[in-house]
mmCIF file of C-alpha atoms and ligand atoms in Angstrom:
data_model
loop_
_atom_site.group_PDB
_atom_site.id
_atom_site.type_symbol
_atom_site.label_atom_id
_atom_site.label_comp_id
_atom_site.label_asym_id
_atom_site.label_seq_id
_atom_site.Cartn_x
_atom_site.Cartn_y
_atom_site.Cartn_z
ATOM 1 C CA MET A 210 -16.927 -50.373 13.388
ATOM 2 C CA THR A 211 -17.583 -46.651 13.093
ATOM 3 C CA ALA A 212 -18.902 -44.242 15.453
ATOM 4 C CA LEU A 213 -21.069 -44.406 14.028
ATOM 5 C CA SER A 214 -22.279 -46.903 13.542
ATOM 6 C CA GLY A 215 -25.553 -48.569 14.866
ATOM 7 C CA LYS A 216 -26.918 -44.820 14.731
ATOM 8 C CA VAL A 217 -28.553 -42.471 11.339
ATOM 9 C CA GLN A 218 -26.418 -38.987 10.549
ATOM 10 C CA THR A 219 -29.355 -35.678 10.216
ATOM 11 C CA VAL A 220 -27.919 -32.638 9.878
ATOM 12 C CA LEU A 221 -28.272 -31.590 13.570
ATOM 13 C CA GLY A 222 -26.554 -34.823 14.737
ATOM 14 C CA LEU A 223 -26.014 -38.607 15.676
ATOM 15 C CA VAL A 224 -30.305 -40.090 15.953
ATOM 16 C CA ASP A 225 -31.100 -43.400 16.965
ATOM 17 C CA PRO A 226 -33.267 -45.435 14.531
ATOM 18 C CA ASP A 227 -36.758 -45.704 16.067
ATOM 19 C CA GLN A 228 -36.811 -41.558 16.221
ATOM 20 C CA LEU A 229 -37.409 -40.992 12.177
ATOM 21 C CA GLY A 230 -40.730 -41.973 11.733
ATOM 22 C CA ARG A 231 -42.160 -41.687 8.204
ATOM 23 C CA THR A 232 -40.008 -40.872 5.685
ATOM 24 C CA MET A 233 -39.584 -39.931 2.654
ATOM 25 C CA THR A 234 -36.490 -41.316 1.278
ATOM 26 C CA HIS A 235 -35.664 -38.823 -2.065
ATOM 27 C CA GLU A 236 -36.038 -35.908 -2.063
ATOM 28 C CA HIS A 237 -35.322 -32.306 -2.622
ATOM 29 C CA LEU A 238 -35.686 -29.161 -0.461
ATOM 30 C CA THR A 239 -33.334 -26.463 -1.489
ATOM 31 C CA MET A 240 -31.505 -26.904 -4.725
ATOM 32 C CA SER A 241 -31.154 -25.792 -8.325
ATOM 33 C CA PHE A 242 -32.562 -27.630 -11.373
ATOM 34 C CA GLU A 243 -31.759 -25.832 -13.722
ATOM 35 C CA CYS A 244 -28.494 -27.871 -16.200
ATOM 36 C CA SER A 245 -31.273 -29.832 -17.043
ATOM 37 C CA TYR A 246 -33.212 -26.433 -18.321
ATOM 38 C CA VAL A 247 -35.062 -27.895 -21.447
ATOM 39 C CA SER A 248 -35.752 -25.139 -24.240
ATOM 40 C CA PRO A 249 -39.958 -24.050 -25.085
ATOM 41 C CA PRO A 250 -41.767 -24.560 -28.220
ATOM 42 C CA PRO A 251 -41.515 -21.653 -29.962
ATOM 43 C CA ALA A 252 -45.029 -20.870 -30.055
ATOM 44 C CA ASP A 253 -44.822 -21.192 -25.550
ATOM 45 C CA GLU A 254 -41.964 -18.940 -24.827
ATOM 46 C CA ALA A 255 -44.659 -15.921 -23.341
ATOM 47 C CA VAL A 256 -45.749 -18.727 -20.545
ATOM 48 C CA ALA A 257 -42.660 -19.968 -20.019
ATOM 49 C CA GLU A 258 -41.536 -16.934 -18.795
ATOM 50 C CA ASN A 259 -45.211 -16.224 -16.598
ATOM 51 C CA PRO A 260 -45.416 -19.373 -15.591
ATOM 52 C CA PHE A 261 -47.493 -18.952 -12.453
ATOM 53 C CA GLN A 262 -51.330 -17.598 -13.576
ATOM 54 C CA LEU A 263 -53.378 -20.417 -12.287
ATOM 55 C CA GLN A 264 -53.803 -20.762 -16.321
ATOM 56 C CA HIS A 265 -50.700 -21.689 -16.895
ATOM 57 C CA MET A 266 -49.888 -24.268 -14.378
ATOM 58 C CA HIS A 267 -51.260 -27.066 -16.933
ATOM 59 C CA TRP A 268 -48.298 -26.091 -18.733
ATOM 60 C CA LEU A 269 -46.023 -26.467 -16.206
ATOM 61 C CA LYS A 270 -46.834 -29.902 -15.518
ATOM 62 C CA GLN A 271 -46.929 -31.152 -18.973
ATOM 63 C CA ASN A 272 -42.913 -28.803 -19.595
ATOM 64 C CA PRO A 273 -41.569 -28.169 -15.158
ATOM 65 C CA TYR A 274 -38.847 -28.072 -17.098
ATOM 66 C CA SER A 275 -39.195 -25.847 -19.918
ATOM 67 C CA CYS A 276 -39.417 -22.695 -17.407
ATOM 68 C CA ARG A 277 -36.120 -21.404 -15.736
ATOM 69 C CA GLU A 278 -38.377 -19.219 -12.433
ATOM 70 C CA ASN A 279 -39.269 -23.581 -12.253
ATOM 71 C CA LEU A 280 -36.272 -24.582 -11.555
ATOM 72 C CA PHE A 281 -34.319 -22.452 -8.747
ATOM 73 C CA LEU A 282 -36.758 -24.527 -5.424
ATOM 74 C CA GLN A 283 -34.212 -22.851 -3.180
ATOM 75 C CA GLN A 284 -35.915 -19.300 -3.762
ATOM 76 C CA GLU A 285 -38.580 -21.249 -1.314
ATOM 77 C CA VAL A 286 -37.003 -21.573 1.473
ATOM 78 C CA SER A 287 -40.498 -19.849 3.234
ATOM 79 C CA ALA A 288 -42.634 -22.012 1.297
ATOM 80 C CA LEU A 289 -40.615 -25.107 2.134
ATOM 81 C CA ARG A 290 -40.536 -24.617 5.763
ATOM 82 C CA ASP A 291 -44.636 -24.485 5.633
ATOM 83 C CA GLU A 292 -44.535 -28.066 3.712
ATOM 84 C CA LEU A 293 -42.659 -29.863 6.478
ATOM 85 C CA LEU A 294 -44.612 -28.576 9.287
ATOM 86 C CA ALA A 295 -47.365 -30.062 7.485
ATOM 87 C CA TYR A 296 -45.417 -33.319 6.586
ATOM 88 C CA LYS A 297 -45.296 -33.489 10.436
ATOM 89 C CA LYS A 298 -48.903 -32.741 11.351
ATOM 90 C CA ALA A 299 -49.868 -34.881 8.388
ATOM 91 C CA GLY A 300 -47.646 -37.984 10.440
ATOM 92 C CA GLY A 301 -44.288 -37.317 8.435
ATOM 93 C CA GLY A 302 -41.625 -37.587 10.645
ATOM 94 C CA THR A 303 -38.136 -37.268 7.850
ATOM 95 C CA ILE A 304 -37.059 -36.272 4.526
ATOM 96 C CA VAL A 305 -33.082 -37.505 2.996
ATOM 97 C CA GLU A 306 -32.092 -34.397 0.369
ATOM 98 C CA ASN A 307 -30.110 -36.208 -2.164
ATOM 99 C CA THR A 308 -29.225 -32.591 -3.251
ATOM 100 C CA THR A 309 -25.526 -33.100 -3.682
ATOM 101 C CA THR A 310 -22.154 -31.079 -5.637
ATOM 102 C CA GLY A 311 -23.356 -30.394 -8.776
ATOM 103 C CA ILE A 312 -27.045 -28.807 -8.194
ATOM 104 C CA ASP A 313 -26.749 -25.843 -5.857
ATOM 105 C CA ARG A 314 -26.747 -27.758 -2.060
ATOM 106 C CA ASP A 315 -26.733 -25.622 0.676
ATOM 107 C CA LEU A 316 -26.848 -27.264 4.086
ATOM 108 C CA PRO A 317 -27.150 -24.281 6.537
ATOM 109 C CA THR A 318 -30.754 -23.833 5.555
ATOM 110 C CA LEU A 319 -31.339 -27.450 6.367
ATOM 111 C CA ARG A 320 -30.275 -27.277 9.522
ATOM 112 C CA GLN A 321 -31.802 -24.665 9.614
ATOM 113 C CA LEU A 322 -35.196 -25.493 8.050
ATOM 114 C CA ALA A 323 -34.705 -28.894 10.349
ATOM 115 C CA LYS A 324 -34.035 -26.667 14.233
ATOM 116 C CA ASP A 325 -37.450 -25.433 12.086
ATOM 117 C CA THR A 326 -39.767 -27.694 11.711
ATOM 118 C CA GLY A 327 -38.696 -30.046 14.212
ATOM 119 C CA VAL A 328 -38.783 -32.962 10.794
ATOM 120 C CA HIS A 329 -36.081 -34.680 10.604
ATOM 121 C CA ILE A 330 -32.907 -33.558 7.481
ATOM 122 C CA VAL A 331 -30.624 -36.181 6.334
ATOM 123 C CA ALA A 332 -28.358 -35.408 3.669
ATOM 124 C CA GLY A 333 -26.245 -36.393 0.643
ATOM 125 C CA ALA A 334 -22.973 -36.320 -0.083
ATOM 126 C CA GLY A 335 -21.518 -36.568 -3.608
ATOM 127 C CA PHE A 336 -21.909 -35.015 -7.034
ATOM 128 C CA TYR A 337 -24.749 -35.221 -9.500
ATOM 129 C CA VAL A 338 -24.422 -36.102 -13.194
ATOM 130 C CA ASP A 339 -21.799 -35.583 -15.509
ATOM 131 C CA SER A 340 -22.670 -32.517 -16.450
ATOM 132 C CA THR A 341 -21.811 -30.595 -13.738
ATOM 133 C CA HIS A 342 -18.728 -32.476 -12.867
ATOM 134 C CA THR A 343 -16.322 -28.954 -12.980
ATOM 135 C CA VAL A 344 -13.343 -29.768 -14.884
ATOM 136 C CA ALA A 345 -11.174 -30.181 -11.411
ATOM 137 C CA THR A 346 -13.891 -33.264 -10.134
ATOM 138 C CA LYS A 347 -12.724 -34.515 -13.408
ATOM 139 C CA LYS A 348 -9.458 -34.885 -13.944
ATOM 140 C CA MET A 349 -9.919 -35.984 -10.001
ATOM 141 C CA SER A 350 -8.462 -39.518 -9.077
ATOM 142 C CA VAL A 351 -11.160 -41.612 -7.164
ATOM 143 C CA GLU A 352 -9.112 -41.622 -4.395
ATOM 144 C CA LYS A 353 -9.616 -38.012 -4.329
ATOM 145 C CA LEU A 354 -13.106 -38.530 -4.244
ATOM 146 C CA THR A 355 -13.477 -40.887 -2.317
ATOM 147 C CA ASP A 356 -11.642 -38.188 0.011
ATOM 148 C CA ILE A 357 -14.139 -36.337 -1.104
ATOM 149 C CA ILE A 358 -16.866 -38.098 0.624
ATOM 150 C CA VAL A 359 -16.051 -39.299 3.620
ATOM 151 C CA SER A 360 -15.363 -36.553 3.916
ATOM 152 C CA GLU A 361 -18.519 -34.877 3.312
ATOM 153 C CA VAL A 362 -19.817 -37.790 6.013
ATOM 154 C CA LEU A 363 -17.153 -37.246 8.433
ATOM 155 C CA HIS A 364 -16.407 -34.296 8.661
ATOM 156 C CA GLY A 365 -18.895 -31.414 7.218
ATOM 157 C CA ALA A 366 -19.368 -30.041 3.457
ATOM 158 C CA ASP A 367 -19.002 -27.262 2.210
ATOM 159 C CA GLY A 368 -16.794 -25.288 4.264
ATOM 160 C CA THR A 369 -19.791 -26.001 7.406
ATOM 161 C CA ASP A 370 -19.831 -28.132 10.005
ATOM 162 C CA ILE A 371 -22.758 -30.091 8.925
ATOM 163 C CA ARG A 372 -22.572 -33.990 7.647
ATOM 164 C CA CYS A 373 -23.628 -36.105 5.670
ATOM 165 C CA GLY A 374 -25.336 -39.127 6.613
ATOM 166 C CA VAL A 375 -25.919 -40.610 3.253
ATOM 167 C CA ILE A 376 -24.132 -40.542 -0.716
ATOM 168 C CA GLY A 377 -25.930 -38.999 -2.549
ATOM 169 C CA GLU A 378 -28.484 -39.032 -5.151
ATOM 170 C CA ILE A 379 -24.815 -40.046 -7.341
ATOM 171 C CA GLY A 380 -25.806 -38.562 -10.761
ATOM 172 C CA THR A 381 -25.332 -41.355 -13.135
ATOM 173 C CA GLY A 382 -26.408 -40.412 -17.346
ATOM 174 C CA TRP A 383 -26.622 -43.327 -20.099
ATOM 175 C CA PRO A 384 -24.090 -44.427 -20.986
ATOM 176 C CA ILE A 385 -21.996 -44.452 -17.515
ATOM 177 C CA THR A 386 -19.129 -41.730 -18.446
ATOM 178 C CA GLU A 387 -15.863 -41.709 -17.990
ATOM 179 C CA SER A 388 -16.246 -39.587 -14.725
ATOM 180 C CA GLU A 389 -19.933 -40.423 -13.465
ATOM 181 C CA THR A 390 -18.029 -44.151 -13.409
ATOM 182 C CA LYS A 391 -14.700 -42.423 -11.222
ATOM 183 C CA VAL A 392 -17.330 -41.287 -9.088
ATOM 184 C CA LEU A 393 -19.630 -43.993 -8.355
ATOM 185 C CA ARG A 394 -16.518 -46.718 -7.310
ATOM 186 C CA ALA A 395 -15.516 -43.641 -4.694
ATOM 187 C CA THR A 396 -18.936 -44.030 -3.459
ATOM 188 C CA ALA A 397 -18.262 -47.648 -2.297
ATOM 189 C CA TYR A 398 -14.578 -46.817 -1.470
ATOM 190 C CA ALA A 399 -16.035 -44.847 0.599
ATOM 191 C CA GLN A 400 -19.428 -47.118 1.853
ATOM 192 C CA ALA A 401 -16.577 -50.183 2.281
ATOM 193 C CA GLN A 402 -14.753 -47.152 5.484
ATOM 194 C CA LEU A 403 -18.416 -45.893 6.449
ATOM 195 C CA GLY A 404 -20.585 -48.459 6.117
ATOM 196 C CA CYS A 405 -23.168 -46.665 5.097
ATOM 197 C CA PRO A 406 -26.053 -46.247 3.170
ATOM 198 C CA ILE A 407 -26.024 -45.061 -0.970
ATOM 199 C CA ILE A 408 -28.591 -43.934 -3.607
ATOM 200 C CA ILE A 409 -27.858 -43.710 -6.920
ATOM 201 C CA HIS A 410 -30.093 -41.912 -9.939
ATOM 202 C CA PRO A 411 -29.736 -44.498 -13.103
ATOM 203 C CA GLY A 412 -29.858 -43.576 -16.000
ATOM 204 C CA ARG A 413 -33.556 -42.920 -18.084
ATOM 205 C CA ASN A 414 -31.752 -46.320 -20.503
ATOM 206 C CA THR A 415 -33.452 -50.309 -18.618
ATOM 207 C CA ALA A 416 -30.613 -51.661 -18.300
ATOM 208 C CA ALA A 417 -28.444 -48.605 -16.312
ATOM 209 C CA PRO A 418 -29.277 -50.073 -13.053
ATOM 210 C CA ALA A 419 -27.934 -52.933 -13.205
ATOM 211 C CA GLU A 420 -24.908 -51.449 -15.251
ATOM 212 C CA VAL A 421 -24.544 -48.874 -12.317
ATOM 213 C CA VAL A 422 -24.538 -52.300 -9.265
ATOM 214 C CA ARG A 423 -22.144 -53.880 -11.329
ATOM 215 C CA ILE A 424 -19.758 -51.587 -11.246
ATOM 216 C CA LEU A 425 -20.245 -50.655 -8.163
ATOM 217 C CA GLN A 426 -19.970 -54.746 -7.358
ATOM 218 C CA GLU A 427 -16.882 -54.332 -8.764
ATOM 219 C CA THR A 428 -15.449 -51.605 -6.396
ATOM 220 C CA GLY A 429 -16.943 -53.748 -2.950
ATOM 221 C CA GLY A 430 -20.176 -51.991 -2.311
ATOM 222 C CA ASP A 431 -22.054 -53.336 -0.776
ATOM 223 C CA ILE A 432 -25.742 -53.729 -2.974
ATOM 224 C CA SER A 433 -28.116 -54.556 0.520
ATOM 225 C CA LYS A 434 -27.452 -51.187 1.360
ATOM 226 C CA THR A 435 -27.967 -49.609 -2.168
ATOM 227 C CA VAL A 436 -30.807 -47.720 -3.507
ATOM 228 C CA MET A 437 -31.814 -47.912 -6.549
ATOM 229 C CA SER A 438 -33.298 -44.213 -7.901
ATOM 230 C CA HIS A 439 -36.335 -42.764 -10.154
ATOM 231 C CA LEU A 440 -37.851 -47.478 -10.763
ATOM 232 C CA ASP A 441 -40.309 -45.758 -12.560
ATOM 233 C CA ARG A 442 -39.119 -43.778 -15.601
ATOM 234 C CA THR A 443 -36.779 -46.161 -16.414
ATOM 235 C CA ILE A 444 -37.792 -50.319 -15.118
ATOM 236 C CA PHE A 445 -41.449 -51.067 -17.011
ATOM 237 C CA ASP A 446 -40.808 -55.149 -17.896
ATOM 238 C CA GLU A 447 -42.085 -57.233 -14.491
ATOM 239 C CA GLU A 448 -39.415 -59.797 -15.748
ATOM 240 C CA GLU A 449 -36.701 -57.283 -16.186
ATOM 241 C CA LEU A 450 -38.268 -55.600 -12.680
ATOM 242 C CA LEU A 451 -37.577 -59.621 -11.130
ATOM 243 C CA GLU A 452 -33.919 -59.090 -12.342
ATOM 244 C CA PHE A 453 -33.257 -56.404 -11.373
ATOM 245 C CA ALA A 454 -34.282 -56.442 -7.836
ATOM 246 C CA SER A 455 -33.159 -59.585 -7.841
ATOM 247 C CA LEU A 456 -29.444 -57.991 -7.388
ATOM 248 C CA GLY A 457 -30.825 -56.899 -3.919
ATOM 249 C CA SER A 458 -30.236 -53.136 -3.688
ATOM 250 C CA TYR A 459 -34.234 -51.652 -2.023
ATOM 251 C CA LEU A 460 -35.848 -50.537 -5.243
ATOM 252 C CA GLU A 461 -37.799 -47.144 -4.951
ATOM 253 C CA TYR A 462 -40.688 -45.141 -6.237
ATOM 254 C CA ASP A 463 -39.907 -41.856 -5.741
ATOM 255 C CA LEU A 464 -41.757 -39.483 -9.046
ATOM 256 C CA PHE A 465 -45.108 -39.849 -7.058
ATOM 257 C CA GLY A 466 -47.209 -36.496 -8.376
ATOM 258 C CA THR A 467 -45.447 -36.552 -11.326
ATOM 259 C CA GLU A 468 -47.682 -36.747 -14.314
ATOM 260 C CA MET A 469 -46.281 -36.207 -17.340
ATOM 261 C CA LEU A 470 -47.667 -36.764 -21.595
ATOM 262 C CA ASN A 471 -44.198 -36.326 -22.625
ATOM 263 C CA TYR A 472 -41.105 -36.900 -20.814
ATOM 264 C CA PRO A 473 -38.332 -34.546 -22.356
ATOM 265 C CA PHE A 474 -35.940 -36.504 -21.105
ATOM 266 C CA ASN A 475 -36.311 -40.358 -22.828
ATOM 267 C CA LEU A 476 -39.398 -39.045 -25.739
ATOM 268 C CA ASP A 477 -39.650 -43.004 -26.160
ATOM 269 C CA VAL A 478 -40.386 -43.092 -21.999
ATOM 270 C CA ASP A 479 -44.264 -42.783 -20.752
ATOM 271 C CA MET A 480 -44.422 -41.269 -17.436
ATOM 272 C CA PRO A 481 -46.590 -43.616 -15.192
ATOM 273 C CA SER A 482 -49.779 -42.440 -13.738
ATOM 274 C CA ASP A 483 -49.488 -42.341 -9.994
ATOM 275 C CA SER A 484 -51.738 -45.725 -10.003
ATOM 276 C CA GLN A 485 -49.912 -47.389 -12.399
ATOM 277 C CA ARG A 486 -47.489 -46.795 -9.567
ATOM 278 C CA VAL A 487 -49.115 -48.637 -7.085
ATOM 279 C CA LYS A 488 -49.079 -51.097 -8.682
ATOM 280 C CA ALA A 489 -46.012 -51.515 -9.279
ATOM 281 C CA LEU A 490 -45.588 -51.462 -6.108
ATOM 282 C CA ALA A 491 -48.322 -54.472 -5.204
ATOM 283 C CA PHE A 492 -46.124 -56.506 -8.007
ATOM 284 C CA LEU A 493 -43.717 -56.345 -6.159
ATOM 285 C CA VAL A 494 -45.052 -56.541 -3.330
ATOM 286 C CA LYS A 495 -46.420 -60.124 -3.841
ATOM 287 C CA GLU A 496 -43.334 -60.916 -5.575
ATOM 288 C CA GLY A 497 -41.569 -61.291 -1.670
ATOM 289 C CA TYR A 498 -40.144 -57.097 -2.545
ATOM 290 C CA GLU A 499 -41.296 -56.240 0.802
ATOM 291 C CA ASP A 500 -38.340 -55.750 2.472
ATOM 292 C CA ARG A 501 -37.113 -54.026 -0.156
ATOM 293 C CA LEU A 502 -39.217 -50.851 -1.263
ATOM 294 C CA LEU A 503 -39.267 -47.194 -0.689
ATOM 295 C CA VAL A 504 -41.274 -44.530 -1.544
ATOM 296 C CA ALA A 505 -40.511 -40.526 -2.351
ATOM 297 C CA HIS A 506 -41.450 -37.328 -4.445
ATOM 298 C CA ASP A 507 -37.996 -36.329 -5.121
ATOM 299 C CA ILE A 508 -39.472 -32.356 -5.334
ATOM 300 C CA HIS A 509 -37.395 -30.875 -7.255
ATOM 301 C CA THR A 510 -39.521 -28.354 -9.602
ATOM 302 C CA LYS A 511 -41.293 -25.430 -7.697
ATOM 303 C CA HIS A 512 -44.697 -25.988 -9.345
ATOM 304 C CA ARG A 513 -45.112 -29.140 -7.056
ATOM 305 C CA LEU A 514 -45.197 -27.114 -4.005
ATOM 306 C CA THR A 515 -48.536 -26.467 -2.801
ATOM 307 C CA LYS A 516 -47.800 -22.892 -2.568
ATOM 308 C CA PHE A 517 -48.032 -23.290 -6.164
ATOM 309 C CA GLY A 518 -50.652 -25.462 -6.545
ATOM 310 C CA GLY A 519 -48.637 -28.375 -6.466
ATOM 311 C CA HIS A 520 -49.309 -32.018 -4.384
ATOM 312 C CA GLY A 521 -46.695 -30.540 -2.103
ATOM 313 C CA TYR A 522 -43.895 -33.143 1.067
ATOM 314 C CA SER A 523 -47.387 -34.810 2.688
ATOM 315 C CA HIS A 524 -48.766 -36.539 -0.643
ATOM 316 C CA ILE A 525 -47.514 -39.746 -0.185
ATOM 317 C CA LEU A 526 -49.086 -39.915 3.274
ATOM 318 C CA LYS A 527 -52.449 -38.254 2.474
ATOM 319 C CA ASN A 528 -53.236 -39.850 -0.961
ATOM 320 C CA ILE A 529 -50.849 -42.702 -1.809
ATOM 321 C CA VAL A 530 -51.375 -44.809 0.937
ATOM 322 C CA PRO A 531 -54.912 -44.859 1.441
ATOM 323 C CA LYS A 532 -54.542 -46.135 -2.400
ATOM 324 C CA MET A 533 -52.294 -48.848 -1.230
ATOM 325 C CA LEU A 534 -54.315 -49.704 1.327
ATOM 326 C CA SER A 535 -56.600 -50.272 -1.099
ATOM 327 C CA ARG A 536 -55.181 -52.414 -3.684
ATOM 328 C CA GLY A 537 -53.755 -55.338 -1.600
ATOM 329 C CA ILE A 538 -50.915 -54.159 0.205
ATOM 330 C CA SER A 539 -51.583 -54.562 4.075
ATOM 331 C CA GLN A 540 -50.494 -51.364 5.899
ATOM 332 C CA HIS A 541 -48.065 -53.775 7.918
ATOM 333 C CA GLN A 542 -46.878 -53.687 4.441
ATOM 334 C CA VAL A 543 -47.024 -49.725 4.201
ATOM 335 C CA ASP A 544 -45.170 -49.472 7.601
ATOM 336 C CA LYS A 545 -42.063 -51.317 6.117
ATOM 337 C CA ILE A 546 -42.306 -49.279 3.234
ATOM 338 C CA LEU A 547 -42.403 -46.283 5.034
ATOM 339 C CA ILE A 548 -40.914 -46.233 8.217
ATOM 340 C CA ASP A 549 -39.140 -50.204 8.145
ATOM 341 C CA ASN A 550 -37.048 -50.149 4.955
ATOM 342 C CA PRO A 551 -35.437 -46.399 5.458
ATOM 343 C CA LYS A 552 -34.245 -46.977 8.916
ATOM 344 C CA ARG A 553 -32.497 -50.761 7.805
ATOM 345 C CA TRP A 554 -31.285 -48.225 4.910
ATOM 346 C CA LEU A 555 -30.608 -45.096 7.110
ATOM 347 C CA THR A 556 -28.837 -46.746 9.671
ATOM 348 C CA PHE A 557 -25.034 -46.959 9.789
ATOM 349 C CA LYS A 558 -23.625 -50.578 9.843
HETATM 350 C C1 LIG B 708 -32.003 -33.663 -9.064
HETATM 351 C C2 LIG B 708 -33.789 -34.167 -9.140
HETATM 352 C C3 LIG B 708 -33.141 -35.150 -10.287
HETATM 353 O O1 LIG B 708 -32.493 -36.283 -10.613
HETATM 354 N N1 LIG B 708 -34.525 -35.563 -10.270
HETATM 355 C C4 LIG B 708 -34.204 -36.728 -11.583
HETATM 356 C C5 LIG B 708 -35.915 -35.809 -11.663
HETATM 357 S S1 LIG B 708 -35.851 -37.422 -13.619
HETATM 358 O O2 LIG B 708 -34.603 -38.592 -13.986
HETATM 359 O O3 LIG B 708 -37.027 -38.530 -13.214
HETATM 360 O O4 LIG B 708 -36.847 -37.656 -14.639
#
């Protein structure tokens, strides 16, 4: 038991879990994804430098990471405020903002957005993938990393008094690097001290989620309070999915709204459509996992904002929920996915 037990920690302080309402468990509001820039094909360079025009929007959807300007979501604070107000109007209550060290977390802006809009925002502690770890981070011991993560939850992060309410998204690649392994171990130790929720960004390989779970378990992590993100681009085979589900983490489909033919971070992956995501959720519900499912959009680039013709943060509430209902997921099960499961995960033990 800690002072946080039974509560959820938002950027404005502790709240009662019943106040959260419908929750997107994996979003970004202020971040940079410059670490993942992919050079455009030479013939497309002119489009990439002048992207936000109607005639270029299809190109941008297919090549979101090949346009530098698209990667600086944090430049759109005013549009984000409008997005959050629209999210609230659509019935949203809470957003988990998973930006961690390495991709430009901005806690004062998150606090201001929460104050301006009344949407609860839960911020993330810890570190993103290896390529964003500084030389100093890579040299740190697991104990030092643990102290930093614990302090970001108990006292505040980035020199502020704004406290994080989850650990993650903790970034891992494939294969998992030495530095990422240390961060995973620190995450498990911090979780054991704090009884807090954690959320993982796995590498882009079918074996990656289970390997992360193995490392966390080895270090005393609580898998029942762990979210495995991005399953929609990671595990496709139903049997493999059930095998992973049996390990006991939350199962997150968090790329709703993303459709692209060639996924540049792993060309072997066929990025699913939203219909295929709903089909995967219906399959997991049928297999008895309705208490472990979570959903989100993981917006991390500008072109997905409604300002630029994108689907925005209300797409799931407005468009995906009706689709779920039409595909055999009941209203009670939808409420579990949007309200009860996030609430249980986010509540400190
Ligand atoms: C920081 C945002 C992020 O990591 N999103 C995941 C993108 S992907 O790995 O699923 O392509």
